[in-house]
Amino acid sequence: MHEMSIALAVVEQVARAARSHGAEAVESVRLQVGELAGVVPESLEFCFELACADTVVAGARLLTEPVAARARCGGCGTEWPVGMPPDLCCPRCAGAETELLAGRELQILGVCWADGPALAPTHQEG
């Protein structure tokens, strides 16, 4: 389950940021998850809770923000929601010259320290 490796990486990055900012606890972590990132949000939340054990991140809430997949046709410029399973052929001209605009995101958007203000990360996964 790759959600565990993602959760471990997020916890490691947040714990490192907490140490460098002198934070003693983390209240929440905001994570952007694209529709095509191959992540099951419920599994990620479960793994996040396990990965947080015995860290400064223990007890923190994981707040996931979904990002819908969108594409644009290079031929006619039409934009459309890709959906699941992904439909990468242009609905207007049936062209296959497709640019994926959104949907593969997987990045930390912010962290809220339990004892201080929120922090937007300087390094993002993606």
A tleap script that builds the chain and sets N, CA, C and O, in Angstrom:
source leaprc.protein.ff14SB
mol = sequence {
  NMET HIE GLU MET SER ILE ALA LEU ALA VAL
  VAL GLU GLN VAL ALA ARG ALA ALA ARG SER
  HIE GLY ALA GLU ALA VAL GLU SER VAL ARG
  LEU GLN VAL GLY GLU LEU ALA GLY VAL VAL
  PRO GLU SER LEU GLU PHE CYS PHE GLU LEU
  ALA CYS ALA ASP THR VAL VAL ALA GLY ALA
  ARG LEU LEU THR GLU PRO VAL ALA ALA ARG
  ALA ARG CYS GLY GLY CYS GLY THR GLU TRP
  PRO VAL GLY MET PRO PRO ASP LEU CYS CYS
  PRO ARG CYS ALA GLY ALA GLU THR GLU LEU
  LEU ALA GLY ARG GLU LEU GLN ILE LEU GLY
  VAL CYS TRP ALA ASP GLY PRO ALA LEU ALA
  PRO THR HIE GLN GLU CGLY
}
set mol.1.N position { 0.854 -1.171 0.000 }
set mol.1.CA position { 0.000 0.000 0.000 }
set mol.1.C position { 0.898 1.232 0.000 }
set mol.1.O position { 1.605 1.479 0.977 }
set mol.2.N position { 0.880 1.993 -1.065 }
set mol.2.CA position { 1.769 3.139 -1.152 }
set mol.2.C position { 1.285 4.322 -0.324 }
set mol.2.O position { 2.029 5.284 -0.136 }
set mol.3.N position { 0.052 4.270 0.174 }
set mol.3.CA position { -0.424 5.326 1.063 }
set mol.3.C position { 0.435 5.406 2.325 }
set mol.3.O position { 0.630 6.490 2.874 }
set mol.4.N position { 0.951 4.258 2.788 }
set mol.4.CA position { 1.805 4.281 3.978 }
set mol.4.C position { 3.112 5.006 3.697 }
set mol.4.O position { 3.574 5.779 4.536 }
set mol.5.N position { 3.714 4.778 2.543 }
set mol.5.CA position { 4.960 5.488 2.234 }
set mol.5.C position { 4.713 6.983 2.084 }
set mol.5.O position { 5.567 7.790 2.452 }
set mol.6.N position { 3.562 7.359 1.552 }
set mol.6.CA position { 3.203 8.782 1.436 }
set mol.6.C position { 3.009 9.363 2.832 }
set mol.6.O position { 3.532 10.435 3.138 }
set mol.7.N position { 2.266 8.666 3.671 }
set mol.7.CA position { 2.022 9.141 5.035 }
set mol.7.C position { 3.329 9.301 5.801 }
set mol.7.O position { 3.517 10.297 6.500 }
set mol.8.N position { 4.231 8.339 5.681 }
set mol.8.CA position { 5.525 8.423 6.367 }
set mol.8.C position { 6.325 9.628 5.882 }
set mol.8.O position { 6.954 10.320 6.682 }
set mol.9.N position { 6.304 9.877 4.581 }
set mol.9.CA position { 7.034 11.019 4.022 }
set mol.9.C position { 6.444 12.342 4.511 }
set mol.9.O position { 7.185 13.270 4.837 }
set mol.10.N position { 5.116 12.433 4.564 }
set mol.10.CA position { 4.465 13.651 5.043 }
set mol.10.C position { 4.813 13.877 6.508 }
set mol.10.O position { 5.175 14.989 6.893 }
set mol.11.N position { 4.708 12.844 7.322 }
set mol.11.CA position { 5.012 12.971 8.749 }
set mol.11.C position { 6.463 13.369 8.949 }
set mol.11.O position { 6.760 14.210 9.797 }
set mol.12.N position { 7.369 12.783 8.186 }
set mol.12.CA position { 8.788 13.134 8.301 }
set mol.12.C position { 9.015 14.609 7.969 }
set mol.12.O position { 9.731 15.301 8.693 }
set mol.13.N position { 8.415 15.095 6.887 }
set mol.13.CA position { 8.581 16.502 6.500 }
set mol.13.C position { 7.974 17.440 7.538 }
set mol.13.O position { 8.574 18.463 7.869 }
set mol.14.N position { 6.804 17.109 8.049 }
set mol.14.CA position { 6.148 17.960 9.039 }
set mol.14.C position { 6.934 17.952 10.347 }
set mol.14.O position { 7.103 19.000 10.971 }
set mol.15.N position { 7.412 16.794 10.766 }
set mol.15.CA position { 8.199 16.704 11.999 }
set mol.15.C position { 9.489 17.512 11.871 }
set mol.15.O position { 9.895 18.183 12.820 }
set mol.16.N position { 10.128 17.454 10.715 }
set mol.16.CA position { 11.348 18.232 10.477 }
set mol.16.C position { 11.048 19.731 10.561 }
set mol.16.O position { 11.805 20.489 11.168 }
set mol.17.N position { 9.944 20.150 9.952 }
set mol.17.CA position { 9.550 21.560 10.004 }
set mol.17.C position { 9.215 21.968 11.437 }
set mol.17.O position { 9.556 23.072 11.861 }
set mol.18.N position { 8.553 21.089 12.183 }
set mol.18.CA position { 8.205 21.393 13.575 }
set mol.18.C position { 9.468 21.606 14.401 }
set mol.18.O position { 9.546 22.554 15.183 }
set mol.19.N position { 10.454 20.732 14.234 }
set mol.19.CA position { 11.723 20.877 14.968 }
set mol.19.C position { 12.392 22.197 14.621 }
set mol.19.O position { 12.858 22.912 15.509 }
set mol.20.N position { 12.442 22.522 13.346 }
set mol.20.CA position { 13.150 23.739 12.941 }
set mol.20.C position { 12.431 25.012 13.387 }
set mol.20.O position { 13.055 26.070 13.468 }
set mol.21.N position { 11.136 24.929 13.676 }
set mol.21.CA position { 10.378 26.093 14.133 }
set mol.21.C position { 10.097 26.058 15.633 }
set mol.21.O position { 9.415 26.936 16.161 }
set mol.22.N position { 10.620 25.049 16.312 }
set mol.22.CA position { 10.436 24.964 17.754 }
set mol.22.C position { 9.029 24.600 18.184 }
set mol.22.O position { 8.658 24.837 19.333 }
set mol.23.N position { 8.245 24.036 17.301 }
set mol.23.CA position { 6.870 23.638 17.637 }
set mol.23.C position { 6.897 22.347 18.448 }
set mol.23.O position { 7.693 21.446 18.187 }
set mol.24.N position { 6.023 22.280 19.422 }
set mol.24.CA position { 5.969 21.100 20.289 }
set mol.24.C position { 4.880 20.114 19.884 }
set mol.24.O position { 4.901 18.956 20.299 }
set mol.25.N position { 3.932 20.571 19.077 }
set mol.25.CA position { 2.837 19.705 18.644 }
set mol.25.C position { 2.248 20.251 17.343 }
set mol.25.O position { 2.380 21.432 17.023 }
set mol.26.N position { 1.602 19.363 16.614 }
set mol.26.CA position { 0.960 19.727 15.353 }
set mol.26.C position { -0.533 19.471 15.503 }
set mol.26.O position { -0.956 18.397 15.930 }
set mol.27.N position { -1.318 20.472 15.145 }
set mol.27.CA position { -2.775 20.338 15.229 }
set mol.27.C position { -3.344 19.712 13.959 }
set mol.27.O position { -4.189 18.819 14.031 }
set mol.28.N position { -2.880 20.182 12.786 }
set mol.28.CA position { -3.408 19.650 11.533 }
set mol.28.C position { -2.406 19.839 10.390 }
set mol.28.O position { -1.526 20.698 10.427 }
set mol.29.N position { -2.585 19.000 9.385 }
set mol.29.CA position { -1.775 19.055 8.159 }
set mol.29.C position { -2.750 19.082 6.992 }
set mol.29.O position { -3.613 18.211 6.874 }
set mol.30.N position { -2.609 20.090 6.123 }
set mol.30.CA position { -3.444 20.194 4.919 }
set mol.30.C position { -2.667 19.614 3.743 }
set mol.30.O position { -1.541 20.026 3.463 }
set mol.31.N position { -3.280 18.662 3.066 }
set mol.31.CA position { -2.641 17.971 1.957 }
set mol.31.C position { -3.554 18.010 0.742 }
set mol.31.O position { -4.728 17.646 0.819 }
set mol.32.N position { -3.001 18.456 -0.379 }
set mol.32.CA position { -3.736 18.499 -1.642 }
set mol.32.C position { -3.531 17.160 -2.351 }
set mol.32.O position { -2.397 16.712 -2.524 }
set mol.33.N position { -4.636 16.520 -2.762 }
set mol.33.CA position { -4.567 15.205 -3.398 }
set mol.33.C position { -5.345 15.231 -4.707 }
set mol.33.O position { -6.565 15.394 -4.711 }
set mol.34.N position { -4.633 15.071 -5.813 }
set mol.34.CA position { -5.263 15.049 -7.125 }
set mol.34.C position { -6.012 13.755 -7.381 }
set mol.34.O position { -5.650 12.692 -6.876 }
set mol.35.N position { -7.051 13.870 -8.167 }
set mol.35.CA position { -7.904 12.726 -8.512 }
set mol.35.C position { -7.111 11.602 -9.188 }
set mol.35.O position { -7.456 10.428 -9.050 }
set mol.36.N position { -6.048 11.962 -9.920 }
set mol.36.CA position { -5.250 10.963 -10.637 }
set mol.36.C position { -3.952 10.604 -9.918 }
set mol.36.O position { -3.082 9.959 -10.502 }
set mol.37.N position { -3.813 11.012 -8.661 }
set mol.37.CA position { -2.584 10.749 -7.909 }
set mol.37.C position { -2.484 9.290 -7.464 }
set mol.37.O position { -1.439 8.860 -6.974 }
set mol.38.N position { -3.545 8.546 -7.629 }
set mol.38.CA position { -3.512 7.129 -7.248 }
set mol.38.C position { -3.548 6.920 -5.742 }
set mol.38.O position { -2.997 5.945 -5.231 }
set mol.39.N position { -4.202 7.842 -5.029 }
set mol.39.CA position { -4.260 7.783 -3.575 }
set mol.39.C position { -5.713 7.610 -3.142 }
set mol.39.O position { -6.605 8.302 -3.633 }
set mol.40.N position { -5.935 6.686 -2.224 }
set mol.40.CA position { -7.255 6.513 -1.635 }
set mol.40.C position { -7.259 7.323 -0.341 }
set mol.40.O position { -6.595 6.941 0.623 }
set mol.41.N position { -7.998 8.440 -0.303 }
set mol.41.CA position { -7.949 9.325 0.866 }
set mol.41.C position { -8.198 8.629 2.203 }
set mol.41.O position { -7.524 8.939 3.186 }
set mol.42.N position { -9.142 7.703 2.261 }
set mol.42.CA position { -9.436 7.005 3.516 }
set mol.42.C position { -8.240 6.167 3.955 }
set mol.42.O position { -7.920 6.120 5.143 }
set mol.43.N position { -7.583 5.513 3.018 }
set mol.43.CA position { -6.392 4.716 3.341 }
set mol.43.C position { -5.255 5.621 3.796 }
set mol.43.O position { -4.517 5.286 4.722 }
set mol.44.N position { -5.119 6.769 3.142 }
set mol.44.CA position { -4.077 7.710 3.522 }
set mol.44.C position { -4.310 8.229 4.939 }
set mol.44.O position { -3.360 8.348 5.713 }
set mol.45.N position { -5.554 8.539 5.289 }
set mol.45.CA position { -5.868 9.013 6.638 }
set mol.45.C position { -5.528 7.951 7.681 }
set mol.45.O position { -4.964 8.268 8.729 }
set mol.46.N position { -5.866 6.699 7.401 }
set mol.46.CA position { -5.553 5.594 8.309 }
set mol.46.C position { -4.036 5.456 8.480 }
set mol.46.O position { -3.538 5.340 9.599 }
set mol.47.N position { -3.319 5.471 7.371 }
set mol.47.CA position { -1.860 5.342 7.412 }
set mol.47.C position { -1.202 6.540 8.102 }
set mol.47.O position { -0.208 6.388 8.812 }
set mol.48.N position { -1.764 7.725 7.886 }
set mol.48.CA position { -1.235 8.928 8.522 }
set mol.48.C position { -1.311 8.790 10.039 }
set mol.48.O position { -0.357 9.113 10.747 }
set mol.49.N position { -2.428 8.320 10.525 }
set mol.49.CA position { -2.586 8.141 11.974 }
set mol.49.C position { -1.534 7.176 12.520 }
set mol.49.O position { -0.955 7.427 13.577 }
set mol.50.N position { -1.286 6.091 11.817 }
set mol.50.CA position { -0.270 5.124 12.250 }
set mol.50.C position { 1.134 5.734 12.176 }
set mol.50.O position { 1.947 5.546 13.081 }
set mol.51.N position { 1.410 6.461 11.096 }
set mol.51.CA position { 2.739 7.044 10.893 }
set mol.51.C position { 3.056 8.122 11.922 }
set mol.51.O position { 4.225 8.379 12.211 }
set mol.52.N position { 2.027 8.753 12.476 }
set mol.52.CA position { 2.216 9.833 13.451 }
set mol.52.C position { 2.615 9.338 14.838 }
set mol.52.O position { 3.143 10.110 15.638 }
set mol.53.N position { 2.370 8.073 15.128 }
set mol.53.CA position { 2.611 7.544 16.472 }
set mol.53.C position { 4.030 7.862 16.935 }
set mol.53.O position { 4.997 7.694 16.192 }
set mol.54.N position { 4.130 8.326 18.180 }
set mol.54.CA position { 5.414 8.631 18.823 }
set mol.54.C position { 6.212 9.715 18.105 }
set mol.54.O position { 7.442 9.711 18.155 }
set mol.55.N position { 5.526 10.638 17.440 }
set mol.55.CA position { 6.181 11.784 16.800 }
set mol.55.C position { 5.506 13.063 17.283 }
set mol.55.O position { 4.466 13.011 17.940 }
set mol.56.N position { 6.087 14.189 16.962 }
set mol.56.CA position { 5.491 15.480 17.285 }
set mol.56.C position { 4.169 15.678 16.539 }
set mol.56.O position { 3.392 16.569 16.883 }
set mol.57.N position { 3.914 14.865 15.536 }
set mol.57.CA position { 2.711 14.967 14.716 }
set mol.57.C position { 1.561 14.120 15.290 }
set mol.57.O position { 0.435 14.190 14.797 }
set mol.58.N position { 1.843 13.326 16.324 }
set mol.58.CA position { 0.826 12.449 16.921 }
set mol.58.C position { -0.409 13.247 17.304 }
set mol.58.O position { -0.310 14.302 17.931 }
set mol.59.N position { -1.574 12.734 16.922 }
set mol.59.CA position { -2.834 13.377 17.239 }
set mol.59.C position { -3.278 14.427 16.240 }
set mol.59.O position { -4.385 14.952 16.352 }
set mol.60.N position { -2.439 14.744 15.264 }
set mol.60.CA position { -2.789 15.762 14.269 }
set mol.60.C position { -3.865 15.230 13.320 }
set mol.60.O position { -3.930 14.035 13.031 }
set mol.61.N position { -4.702 16.151 12.845 }
set mol.61.CA position { -5.701 15.794 11.831 }
set mol.61.C position { -5.079 15.963 10.459 }
set mol.61.O position { -4.319 16.901 10.221 }
set mol.62.N position { -5.404 15.056 9.568 }
set mol.62.CA position { -5.008 15.175 8.171 }
set mol.62.C position { -6.210 15.700 7.413 }
set mol.62.O position { -7.255 15.052 7.358 }
set mol.63.N position { -6.057 16.875 6.833 }
set mol.63.CA position { -7.133 17.500 6.064 }
set mol.63.C position { -6.776 17.403 4.590 }
set mol.63.O position { -5.868 18.092 4.124 }
set mol.64.N position { -7.474 16.562 3.860 }
set mol.64.CA position { -7.169 16.398 2.445 }
set mol.64.C position { -8.092 17.271 1.608 }
set mol.64.O position { -9.293 17.359 1.863 }
set mol.65.N position { -7.509 17.908 0.612 }
set mol.65.CA position { -8.255 18.749 -0.311 }
set mol.65.C position { -8.159 18.133 -1.702 }
set mol.65.O position { -7.093 18.149 -2.317 }
set mol.66.N position { -9.269 17.589 -2.199 }
set mol.66.CA position { -9.238 16.940 -3.510 }
set mol.66.C position { -9.090 17.947 -4.648 }
set mol.66.O position { -9.564 19.081 -4.571 }
set mol.67.N position { -8.418 17.494 -5.708 }
set mol.67.CA position { -8.263 18.308 -6.916 }
set mol.67.C position { -8.786 17.476 -8.081 }
set mol.67.O position { -8.272 16.396 -8.371 }
set mol.68.N position { -9.814 17.996 -8.739 }
set mol.68.CA position { -10.397 17.304 -9.886 }
set mol.68.C position { -9.425 17.331 -11.068 }
set mol.68.O position { -8.712 18.312 -11.280 }
set mol.69.N position { -9.410 16.258 -11.817 }
set mol.69.CA position { -8.559 16.175 -13.005 }
set mol.69.C position { -9.187 16.973 -14.153 }
set mol.69.O position { -10.379 16.853 -14.436 }
set mol.70.N position { -8.356 17.786 -14.801 }
set mol.70.CA position { -8.783 18.589 -15.943 }
set mol.70.C position { -7.722 18.493 -17.032 }
set mol.70.O position { -6.530 18.377 -16.749 }
set mol.71.N position { -8.172 18.542 -18.272 }
set mol.71.CA position { -7.269 18.473 -19.422 }
set mol.71.C position { -7.625 19.554 -20.429 }
set mol.71.O position { -8.718 20.121 -20.393 }
set mol.72.N position { -6.674 19.836 -21.341 }
set mol.72.CA position { -6.903 20.800 -22.418 }
set mol.72.C position { -6.405 20.172 -23.716 }
set mol.72.O position { -5.358 19.526 -23.750 }
set mol.73.N position { -7.173 20.373 -24.779 }
set mol.73.CA position { -6.815 19.876 -26.098 }
set mol.73.C position { -5.813 20.838 -26.732 }
set mol.73.O position { -6.062 22.041 -26.805 }
set mol.74.N position { -4.692 20.310 -27.185 }
set mol.74.CA position { -3.687 21.121 -27.861 }
set mol.74.C position { -4.136 21.565 -29.235 }
set mol.74.O position { -3.626 22.554 -29.762 }
set mol.75.N position { -5.077 20.857 -29.824 }
set mol.75.CA position { -5.558 21.202 -31.158 }
set mol.75.C position { -6.585 22.316 -31.169 }
set mol.75.O position { -6.448 23.283 -31.919 }
set mol.76.N position { -7.620 22.188 -30.336 }
set mol.76.CA position { -8.712 23.178 -30.380 }
set mol.76.C position { -8.823 24.025 -29.116 }
set mol.76.O position { -9.596 24.983 -29.087 }
set mol.77.N position { -8.063 23.689 -28.069 }
set mol.77.CA position { -8.069 24.491 -26.848 }
set mol.77.C position { -9.191 24.195 -25.871 }
set mol.77.O position { -9.288 24.854 -24.836 }
set mol.78.N position { -10.031 23.231 -26.168 }
set mol.78.CA position { -11.126 22.882 -25.267 }
set mol.78.C position { -10.570 22.319 -23.962 }
set mol.78.O position { -9.617 21.540 -23.973 }
set mol.79.N position { -11.169 22.715 -22.836 }
set mol.79.CA position { -10.828 22.157 -21.529 }
set mol.79.C position { -12.005 21.331 -21.037 }
set mol.79.O position { -13.160 21.674 -21.289 }
set mol.80.N position { -11.707 20.223 -20.322 }
set mol.80.CA position { -12.777 19.367 -19.825 }
set mol.80.C position { -12.323 18.616 -18.585 }
set mol.80.O position { -11.127 18.423 -18.367 }
set mol.81.N position { -13.307 18.185 -17.755 }
set mol.81.CA position { -12.983 17.345 -16.610 }
set mol.81.C position { -12.664 15.943 -17.114 }
set mol.81.O position { -13.431 15.360 -17.880 }
set mol.82.N position { -11.554 15.421 -16.690 }
set mol.82.CA position { -11.083 14.129 -17.193 }
set mol.82.C position { -11.915 12.982 -16.651 }
set mol.82.O position { -12.255 12.060 -17.392 }
set mol.83.N position { -12.250 13.025 -15.360 }
set mol.83.CA position { -13.055 11.974 -14.746 }
set mol.83.C position { -12.273 10.703 -14.491 }
set mol.83.O position { -11.079 10.607 -14.774 }
set mol.84.N position { -12.985 9.735 -13.949 }
set mol.84.CA position { -12.409 8.425 -13.661 }
set mol.84.C position { -13.329 7.372 -14.243 }
set mol.84.O position { -14.528 7.409 -13.966 }
set mol.85.N position { -12.834 6.436 -15.032 }
set mol.85.CA position { -11.452 6.380 -15.519 }
set mol.85.C position { -11.169 7.563 -16.430 }
set mol.85.O position { -12.083 8.125 -17.032 }
set mol.86.N position { -9.888 7.943 -16.529 }
set mol.86.CA position { -9.522 9.136 -17.303 }
set mol.86.C position { -9.920 9.046 -18.773 }
set mol.86.O position { -9.680 8.039 -19.440 }
set mol.87.N position { -10.533 10.123 -19.259 }
set mol.87.CA position { -10.873 10.241 -20.678 }
set mol.87.C position { -10.005 11.350 -21.248 }
set mol.87.O position { -10.280 12.530 -21.027 }
set mol.88.N position { -8.961 10.985 -21.977 }
set mol.88.CA position { -8.005 11.964 -22.463 }
set mol.88.C position { -8.193 12.338 -23.928 }
set mol.88.O position { -7.333 12.999 -24.510 }
set mol.89.N position { -9.295 11.930 -24.526 }
set mol.89.CA position { -9.612 12.364 -25.894 }
set mol.89.C position { -10.531 13.575 -25.814 }
set mol.89.O position { -11.474 13.605 -25.024 }
set mol.90.N position { -10.246 14.561 -26.635 }
set mol.90.CA position { -11.016 15.805 -26.616 }
set mol.90.C position { -12.485 15.522 -26.929 }
set mol.90.O position { -12.795 14.888 -27.938 }
set mol.91.N position { -13.388 15.991 -26.067 }
set mol.91.CA position { -14.815 15.767 -26.320 }
set mol.91.C position { -15.355 16.606 -27.476 }
set mol.91.O position { -16.445 16.342 -27.983 }
set mol.92.N position { -14.595 17.612 -27.890 }
set mol.92.CA position { -15.054 18.485 -28.979 }
set mol.92.C position { -14.574 18.010 -30.346 }
set mol.92.O position { -15.366 17.874 -31.278 }
set mol.93.N position { -13.232 17.752 -30.461 }
set mol.93.CA position { -12.690 17.407 -31.782 }
set mol.93.C position { -12.141 15.982 -31.848 }
set mol.93.O position { -11.634 15.565 -32.890 }
set mol.94.N position { -12.237 15.234 -30.750 }
set mol.94.CA position { -11.736 13.854 -30.638 }
set mol.94.C position { -10.222 13.770 -30.771 }
set mol.94.O position { -9.680 12.681 -30.964 }
set mol.95.N position { -9.532 14.902 -30.670 }
set mol.95.CA position { -8.079 14.921 -30.748 }
set mol.95.C position { -7.443 14.278 -29.526 }
set mol.95.O position { -8.031 14.229 -28.445 }
set mol.96.N position { -6.226 13.787 -29.727 }
set mol.96.CA position { -5.500 13.129 -28.643 }
set mol.96.C position { -4.277 13.941 -28.209 }
set mol.96.O position { -3.435 13.448 -27.458 }
set mol.97.N position { -4.184 15.169 -28.676 }
set mol.97.CA position { -3.082 16.058 -28.309 }
set mol.97.C position { -3.474 16.749 -26.998 }
set mol.97.O position { -3.832 17.927 -26.983 }
set mol.98.N position { -3.397 15.992 -25.903 }
set mol.98.CA position { -3.950 16.419 -24.625 }
set mol.98.C position { -2.872 16.865 -23.652 }
set mol.98.O position { -1.812 16.247 -23.551 }
set mol.99.N position { -3.160 17.956 -22.932 }
set mol.99.CA position { -2.300 18.426 -21.856 }
set mol.99.C position { -3.095 18.283 -20.560 }
set mol.99.O position { -4.197 18.817 -20.441 }
set mol.100.N position { -2.533 17.560 -19.589 }
set mol.100.CA position { -3.186 17.408 -18.295 }
set mol.100.C position { -2.909 18.657 -17.471 }
set mol.100.O position { -1.752 18.975 -17.193 }
set mol.101.N position { -3.962 19.368 -17.080 }
set mol.101.CA position { -3.833 20.630 -16.350 }
set mol.101.C position { -3.826 20.439 -14.839 }
set mol.101.O position { -3.129 21.163 -14.129 }
set mol.102.N position { -4.580 19.488 -14.348 }
set mol.102.CA position { -4.699 19.264 -12.907 }
set mol.102.C position { -5.132 17.831 -12.661 }
set mol.102.O position { -5.700 17.169 -13.530 }
set mol.103.N position { -4.845 17.369 -11.439 }
set mol.103.CA position { -5.312 16.044 -11.056 }
set mol.103.C position { -4.227 15.120 -10.552 }
set mol.103.O position { -4.528 14.052 -10.019 }
set mol.104.N position { -2.945 15.510 -10.711 }
set mol.104.CA position { -1.861 14.641 -10.237 }
set mol.104.C position { -1.195 15.192 -8.967 }
set mol.104.O position { -0.189 14.654 -8.505 }
set mol.105.N position { -1.763 16.267 -8.410 }
set mol.105.CA position { -1.170 16.920 -7.253 }
set mol.105.C position { -1.098 15.985 -6.039 }
set mol.105.O position { -1.986 15.164 -5.810 }
set mol.106.N position { -0.036 16.134 -5.288 }
set mol.106.CA position { 0.129 15.475 -3.997 }
set mol.106.C position { 1.149 16.313 -3.248 }
set mol.106.O position { 2.355 16.081 -3.338 }
set mol.107.N position { 0.639 17.301 -2.499 }
set mol.107.CA position { 1.560 18.219 -1.838 }
set mol.107.C position { 0.997 18.733 -0.528 }
set mol.107.O position { -0.217 18.830 -0.343 }
set mol.108.N position { 1.901 19.058 0.372 }
set mol.108.CA position { 1.522 19.649 1.641 }
set mol.108.C position { 1.214 21.115 1.385 }
set mol.108.O position { 2.052 21.850 0.862 }
set mol.109.N position { 0.009 21.540 1.755 }
set mol.109.CA position { -0.398 22.930 1.573 }
set mol.109.C position { -0.086 23.775 2.805 }
set mol.109.O position { 0.216 24.963 2.687 }
set mol.110.N position { -0.159 23.166 3.974 }
set mol.110.CA position { 0.094 23.926 5.189 }
set mol.110.C position { 0.038 23.052 6.417 }
set mol.110.O position { -0.471 21.931 6.393 }
set mol.111.N position { 0.579 23.602 7.502 }
set mol.111.CA position { 0.620 22.918 8.779 }
set mol.111.C position { 0.174 23.907 9.841 }
set mol.111.O position { 0.588 25.066 9.828 }
set mol.112.N position { -0.666 23.458 10.757 }
set mol.112.CA position { -1.085 24.301 11.867 }
set mol.112.C position { -0.480 23.721 13.144 }
set mol.112.O position { -0.804 22.604 13.547 }
set mol.113.N position { 0.398 24.491 13.769 }
set mol.113.CA position { 1.006 24.066 15.029 }
set mol.113.C position { -0.048 24.177 16.123 }
set mol.113.O position { -0.854 25.108 16.113 }
set mol.114.N position { -0.051 23.256 17.050 }
set mol.114.CA position { -0.998 23.293 18.157 }
set mol.114.C position { -0.688 24.459 19.084 }
set mol.114.O position { -1.569 24.919 19.811 }
set mol.115.N position { 0.549 24.944 19.069 }
set mol.115.CA position { 0.963 26.009 19.972 }
set mol.115.C position { 1.396 27.270 19.238 }
set mol.115.O position { 2.197 28.051 19.750 }
set mol.116.N position { 0.856 27.465 18.022 }
set mol.116.CA position { 1.266 28.659 17.296 }
set mol.116.C position { 0.557 28.797 15.966 }
set mol.116.O position { -0.398 28.072 15.685 }
set mol.117.N position { 1.025 29.733 15.141 }
set mol.117.CA position { 0.375 30.010 13.844 }
set mol.117.C position { 0.655 28.931 12.811 }
set mol.117.O position { 1.538 28.089 12.972 }
set mol.118.N position { -0.119 28.991 11.765 }
set mol.118.CA position { 0.035 28.046 10.654 }
set mol.118.C position { 1.297 28.338 9.880 }
set mol.118.O position { 1.793 29.465 9.883 }
set mol.119.N position { 1.811 27.335 9.224 }
set mol.119.CA position { 3.011 27.456 8.409 }
set mol.119.C position { 2.712 26.904 7.031 }
set mol.119.O position { 2.229 25.780 6.900 }
set mol.120.N position { 2.991 27.670 6.023 }
set mol.120.CA position { 2.933 27.161 4.647 }
set mol.120.C position { 4.315 26.604 4.361 }
set mol.120.O position { 5.304 27.285 4.632 }
set mol.121.N position { 4.427 25.400 3.828 }
set mol.121.CA position { 5.727 24.779 3.636 }
set mol.121.C position { 6.559 25.503 2.578 }
set mol.121.O position { 6.029 26.114 1.650 }
set mol.122.N position { 7.868 25.416 2.749 }
set mol.122.CA position { 8.764 25.983 1.748 }
set mol.122.C position { 9.133 24.924 0.724 }
set mol.122.O position { 9.589 25.253 -0.371 }
set mol.123.N position { 8.942 23.659 1.065 }
set mol.123.CA position { 9.235 22.545 0.153 }
set mol.123.C position { 7.979 21.727 0.010 }
set mol.123.O position { 7.369 21.350 1.011 }
set mol.124.N position { 7.574 21.440 -1.223 }
set mol.124.CA position { 6.359 20.703 -1.453 }
set mol.124.C position { 6.645 19.460 -2.258 }
set mol.124.O position { 7.498 19.451 -3.146 }
set mol.125.N position { 5.910 18.401 -1.929 }
set mol.125.CA position { 5.958 17.154 -2.688 }
set mol.125.C position { 5.029 17.288 -3.876 }
set mol.125.O position { 4.023 17.995 -3.807 }
set mol.126.N position { 5.353 16.632 -4.939 }
set mol.126.CA position { 4.402 16.687 -6.047 }
set mol.126.C position { 4.750 15.808 -7.173 }
set mol.126.O position { 4.027 15.764 -8.168 }
savepdb mol mol.pdb
quit
